[in-house]
XYZ file of C-alpha atoms in Angstrom:
285
model
C -3.725 28.465 14.590
C -5.242 25.933 12.201
C -3.684 22.456 11.933
C -4.365 19.541 9.609
C -2.971 16.512 11.458
C -1.422 14.575 8.579
C -0.158 11.711 10.742
C -1.731 10.135 13.807
C -2.817 6.695 14.943
C -5.875 5.131 16.514
C -5.255 1.865 18.380
C -8.468 -0.002 19.123
C -8.539 -3.404 20.832
C -12.100 -3.929 19.622
C -10.181 -5.254 16.622
C -7.384 -7.845 17.006
C -3.991 -6.353 17.897
C -0.892 -8.046 16.509
C 2.378 -8.171 18.420
C 5.269 -6.397 16.688
C 8.760 -7.310 17.902
C 7.088 -8.704 21.013
C 5.297 -5.433 21.801
C 1.588 -4.611 21.929
C 0.676 -0.977 22.649
C -1.990 0.431 24.896
C -5.193 1.635 23.295
C -5.780 5.112 21.933
C -9.392 5.345 20.869
C -11.226 7.946 18.808
C -12.551 9.488 22.033
C -8.964 9.816 23.280
C -8.015 11.659 20.107
C -11.005 13.980 20.482
C -9.917 14.768 24.067
C -6.418 15.501 22.763
C -7.927 17.706 20.072
C -9.948 19.642 22.658
C -6.965 20.074 25.000
C -4.762 21.365 22.195
C -7.340 24.013 21.377
C -7.990 25.032 24.981
C -4.402 25.041 26.197
C -2.457 25.968 23.081
C -4.944 27.698 20.756
C -4.275 25.136 18.021
C -7.395 24.020 16.185
C -7.140 20.548 14.661
C -9.303 20.689 11.541
C -9.163 17.172 10.155
C -6.327 14.821 9.437
C -5.059 11.468 8.220
C -5.385 8.325 10.331
C -2.391 6.110 9.562
C -2.714 2.340 9.984
C -0.292 0.884 12.496
C 1.591 -2.393 12.228
C -0.291 -3.676 15.277
C -3.534 -3.782 13.249
C -1.909 -5.608 10.335
C -3.817 -5.424 7.067
C -7.216 -5.125 8.746
C -9.351 -2.671 6.795
C -12.372 -2.874 9.102
C -10.538 -1.163 11.966
C -9.576 1.822 9.819
C -12.992 2.147 8.179
C -14.656 2.029 11.596
C -12.287 4.761 12.807
C -13.092 7.015 9.846
C -16.800 6.584 10.424
C -16.409 7.611 14.076
C -14.196 10.625 13.366
C -16.329 12.007 10.551
C -15.845 13.558 7.139
C -12.855 15.777 7.903
C -10.629 12.701 8.228
C -9.098 10.308 5.708
C -7.249 7.021 6.085
C -3.846 5.612 5.155
C -4.040 1.864 4.688
C -1.477 -0.926 4.924
C -1.735 -3.393 2.066
C -0.427 -6.910 1.591
C 1.239 -6.834 -1.820
C 0.741 -10.574 -2.124
C -3.038 -10.160 -1.911
C -5.238 -9.330 -4.869
C -6.717 -5.818 -4.830
C -9.100 -5.143 -7.701
C -9.953 -1.755 -9.173
C -13.436 -2.195 -7.683
C -11.835 -2.648 -4.244
C -9.868 0.567 -4.704
C -12.953 2.535 -5.756
C -14.885 1.203 -2.761
C -12.124 2.095 -0.303
C -11.751 5.532 -1.875
C -15.474 6.173 -1.393
C -15.051 5.268 2.279
C -12.241 7.763 2.825
C -8.977 5.942 2.092
C -6.484 8.222 0.340
C -3.086 6.528 0.586
C -1.221 3.292 1.270
C 1.666 2.936 3.713
C 4.687 0.637 3.517
C 6.594 -0.007 6.726
C 10.242 -0.643 5.832
C 11.267 -0.280 9.458
C 9.744 -3.604 10.411
C 9.950 -5.927 7.477
C 7.656 -5.092 4.551
C 10.649 -5.255 2.238
C 13.897 -6.710 3.529
C 17.199 -5.671 1.995
C 18.465 -9.183 2.782
C 15.753 -10.914 0.788
C 17.073 -12.718 -2.265
C 13.955 -11.648 -4.200
C 14.463 -7.965 -3.416
C 14.361 -6.910 -7.087
C 11.062 -8.740 -7.566
C 9.628 -7.090 -4.442
C 10.637 -3.660 -5.652
C 9.115 -4.337 -9.070
C 5.848 -5.439 -7.453
C 5.856 -2.396 -5.189
C 6.598 -0.028 -8.064
C 3.792 -1.438 -10.185
C 1.336 -1.171 -7.309
C 2.056 2.439 -6.367
C 1.770 3.508 -10.003
C -1.525 1.645 -10.292
C -3.181 3.145 -7.200
C -2.233 6.622 -8.389
C -3.651 6.011 -11.860
C -6.881 4.390 -10.640
C -7.843 6.478 -7.587
C -5.147 9.168 -7.253
C -3.657 7.718 -4.060
C -0.070 8.285 -3.017
C 2.241 5.881 -1.163
C 3.774 6.561 2.247
C 7.095 5.077 3.366
C 8.272 4.511 6.916
C 12.014 4.295 6.288
C 15.336 5.504 7.546
C 16.666 7.859 4.914
C 20.118 6.301 5.312
C 18.593 3.114 3.843
C 18.404 4.990 0.532
C 22.203 4.361 0.437
C 22.819 6.620 -2.563
C 21.000 8.172 -5.501
C 21.613 5.065 -7.616
C 20.020 2.618 -5.172
C 16.788 0.776 -5.985
C 14.887 2.444 -3.153
C 16.004 5.958 -4.083
C 15.034 5.398 -7.728
C 11.676 3.928 -6.678
C 10.826 7.032 -4.654
C 12.224 9.502 -7.179
C 10.187 8.067 -10.060
C 6.928 7.304 -8.231
C 3.865 9.416 -9.119
C 3.575 10.701 -5.544
C 5.203 9.527 -2.314
C 5.496 10.652 1.300
C 8.393 9.887 3.643
C 7.423 9.690 7.300
C 9.016 11.326 10.345
C 11.702 13.426 8.610
C 13.224 10.222 7.288
C 14.053 9.072 10.846
C 17.531 10.615 10.624
C 17.320 13.689 12.838
C 20.394 12.991 14.963
C 23.864 13.903 13.777
C 26.756 11.681 12.778
C 27.937 10.549 9.379
C 24.998 8.192 8.774
C 22.435 10.818 9.764
C 24.021 13.488 7.590
C 24.176 11.145 4.612
C 20.549 10.112 5.045
C 19.328 13.664 5.416
C 21.293 14.746 2.355
C 19.588 12.037 0.308
C 16.224 13.151 1.676
C 16.897 16.692 0.493
C 17.991 15.368 -2.885
C 14.716 13.473 -3.219
C 12.728 16.549 -2.280
C 14.509 18.474 -5.034
C 13.538 15.898 -7.674
C 10.100 17.399 -8.114
C 6.611 17.723 -6.771
C 6.107 13.987 -6.390
C 8.052 13.694 -3.102
C 6.744 14.932 0.250
C 8.154 14.662 3.775
C 6.244 14.527 7.049
C 7.353 16.811 9.858
C 6.202 14.341 12.474
C 7.544 11.987 15.112
C 10.245 14.389 16.306
C 10.762 12.228 19.379
C 11.171 8.931 17.540
C 14.858 9.753 17.530
C 16.067 11.662 20.571
C 16.646 14.924 18.804
C 18.746 17.934 19.592
C 16.409 20.941 19.242
C 18.915 23.061 17.352
C 19.522 20.259 14.883
C 15.782 19.753 14.474
C 15.364 23.454 13.692
C 18.204 23.283 11.189
C 16.675 20.270 9.451
C 13.217 21.838 9.260
C 14.698 24.997 7.777
C 16.660 23.027 5.195
C 13.601 21.036 4.102
C 11.295 24.025 3.787
C 13.971 25.967 1.906
C 14.106 23.248 -0.774
C 10.335 23.105 -1.318
C 7.879 24.627 1.187
C 4.952 22.796 -0.439
C 6.625 19.443 0.178
C 6.550 19.454 3.986
C 3.446 18.406 5.955
C 2.898 18.276 9.709
C 1.541 15.466 11.867
C 1.335 14.994 15.633
C 2.086 11.245 15.522
C -0.057 10.780 18.642
C -0.140 8.636 20.683
C 3.573 8.291 19.877
C 3.809 4.545 20.370
C 7.443 3.578 21.051
C 8.573 7.182 20.570
C 11.190 8.119 23.143
C 9.590 11.551 23.460
C 5.877 11.703 22.465
C 4.354 14.781 20.843
C 4.202 17.941 22.912
C 2.357 21.157 21.931
C 5.713 22.922 22.025
C 6.671 20.936 18.899
C 4.355 23.225 16.935
C 6.101 26.282 18.398
C 9.458 24.846 17.357
C 8.234 24.365 13.809
C 6.728 27.867 13.567
C 9.900 29.403 14.948
C 12.040 27.422 12.530
C 10.210 28.161 9.279
C 8.357 31.404 10.019
C 4.622 32.022 10.284
C 3.905 32.286 6.549
C 5.524 28.971 5.681
C 4.191 27.409 8.885
C 0.644 27.976 7.599
C 1.557 25.846 4.588
C 3.222 23.096 6.600
C 0.662 22.947 9.416
C -2.502 23.179 7.361
C -2.595 23.857 3.637
C -0.031 21.296 2.431
C -1.686 18.426 4.283
C -5.163 19.208 3.032
C -3.878 19.400 -0.526
C -1.881 16.179 -0.211
C -4.950 14.252 0.959
C -7.319 15.932 -1.520
C -9.237 17.684 1.259
C -8.976 21.204 -0.151
C -12.555 22.100 -0.998
C -13.740 18.572 -0.202
C -15.667 17.166 2.756
C -16.160 13.434 2.854
C -19.666 12.202 3.549
């Protein structure tokens, strides 16, 4: 089975690590990922054929760490960068980063990129909106959001409108609302509503263990998402699963295949991710 790993992390202490909420993770180097890749093929007959390395909060806005990672992993891999919206990023900078394999920018709402309690929240959203439109127009990048879908509040909220009207966005880890309860159901309903808005919204089937999920509910959620738009769901292992209560297990792939069926699983596990990151027919040098 072929897999494009649309969401994983490399944590390398050769570059400065930044504490987040008082926590610094252990390292997970490129060689560790390659060992994981080999084990998945040998033990589970899943062939990882490229993927997207997602910058972690522990590396801050450091570009050198991500560019070094891409060079070590080779041309089947692209990068998702974190960007300081207060810093100046020229068009020339974007073109240079694109040439080096960057294909998206990530915004971590879980740990303080944009605070709902900030008095300048409208200004922050305006700045964010302008930036994600600009990167799409200049280099065709999309924006990725690490959020809880319940933070969308409703379809009239600023965050919902931002995502619904963006050129192309990705919401990480099933919107972080896999468990039941009123809040989880509301958040997941808003996630489905966003997915219905059009081809600009995508959701990552990743990080299943970031909320301690009930397997039957996970299956139900995967089926609901793929029923709305099969092309809008992409898979990622989320290894090494830093701070996840249950890190990735190979059986997660079996759960996904069983939930959506083999034909749609080929889209979710491989084709959708390659298309999202512009890897279909393209090999980076």
